[in-house]
C-alpha angles and dihedrals in degrees: 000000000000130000133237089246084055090039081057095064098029092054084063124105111223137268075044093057100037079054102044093042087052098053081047087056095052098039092047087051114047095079132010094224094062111102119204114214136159106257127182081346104294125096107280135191131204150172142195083358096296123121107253110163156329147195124226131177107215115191083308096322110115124207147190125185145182135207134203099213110238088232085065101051124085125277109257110187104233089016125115104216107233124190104252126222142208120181133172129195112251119201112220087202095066142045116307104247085235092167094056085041093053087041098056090036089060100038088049093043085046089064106046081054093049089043093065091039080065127085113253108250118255 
């Protein structure tokens, strides 16, 4: 029986879910903390707790994205914290950009560990 986190990818027509299994496969494993979960029904990925990333498949337009997780951002007085993102368009139809990938995974992944090296705000 499949979930509805596997039904995601294998609804998929290709090139989308080659794709989309293949940007799984870096993400998951980049680095072993990271968890992957269905979350406001696209794929998800998380770590330590804090939101990190998703893919979503748009009419044919595929994205990645990233977020920077509002409880990781600095205390502005008057200011709601909101989770920032950052996406990119991915073709399925050419070589996955692994390096820059690699590169935003890191530097994501980089901030949620200095963020709990950081006191909590009074």
């Amino acid at each position: 029986m499949t979930t509805q986190l596997e039904q995601y990818y294998l609804s998929k027509p290709e090139p989308y879910q080659g794709c989309l299994l293949a940007l799984r496969h870096i993400i998951v494993n980049a680095h072993p903390g990271i968890v992957h979960e269905r979350k406001f029904q696209i794929p998800f990925f998380t770590y330590k707790g804090k939101k990190l990333g998703y893919l979503w498949l748009n009419r044919k337009k595929l994205m990645l994205g990233f977020c920077l997780d509002k409880s990781l951002q600095e205390v502005v007085p008057g200011v709601k914290p909101k989770d920032r993102y950052e996406s990119f368009q991915v073709d399925p139809n050419e070589d996955l950009p692994v390096e820059l990938i690699l590169q935003k995974l890191h530097y994501y992944l980089k901030r949620i560990d200095e963020g709990e090296e950081r006191p909590a705000s009074v």
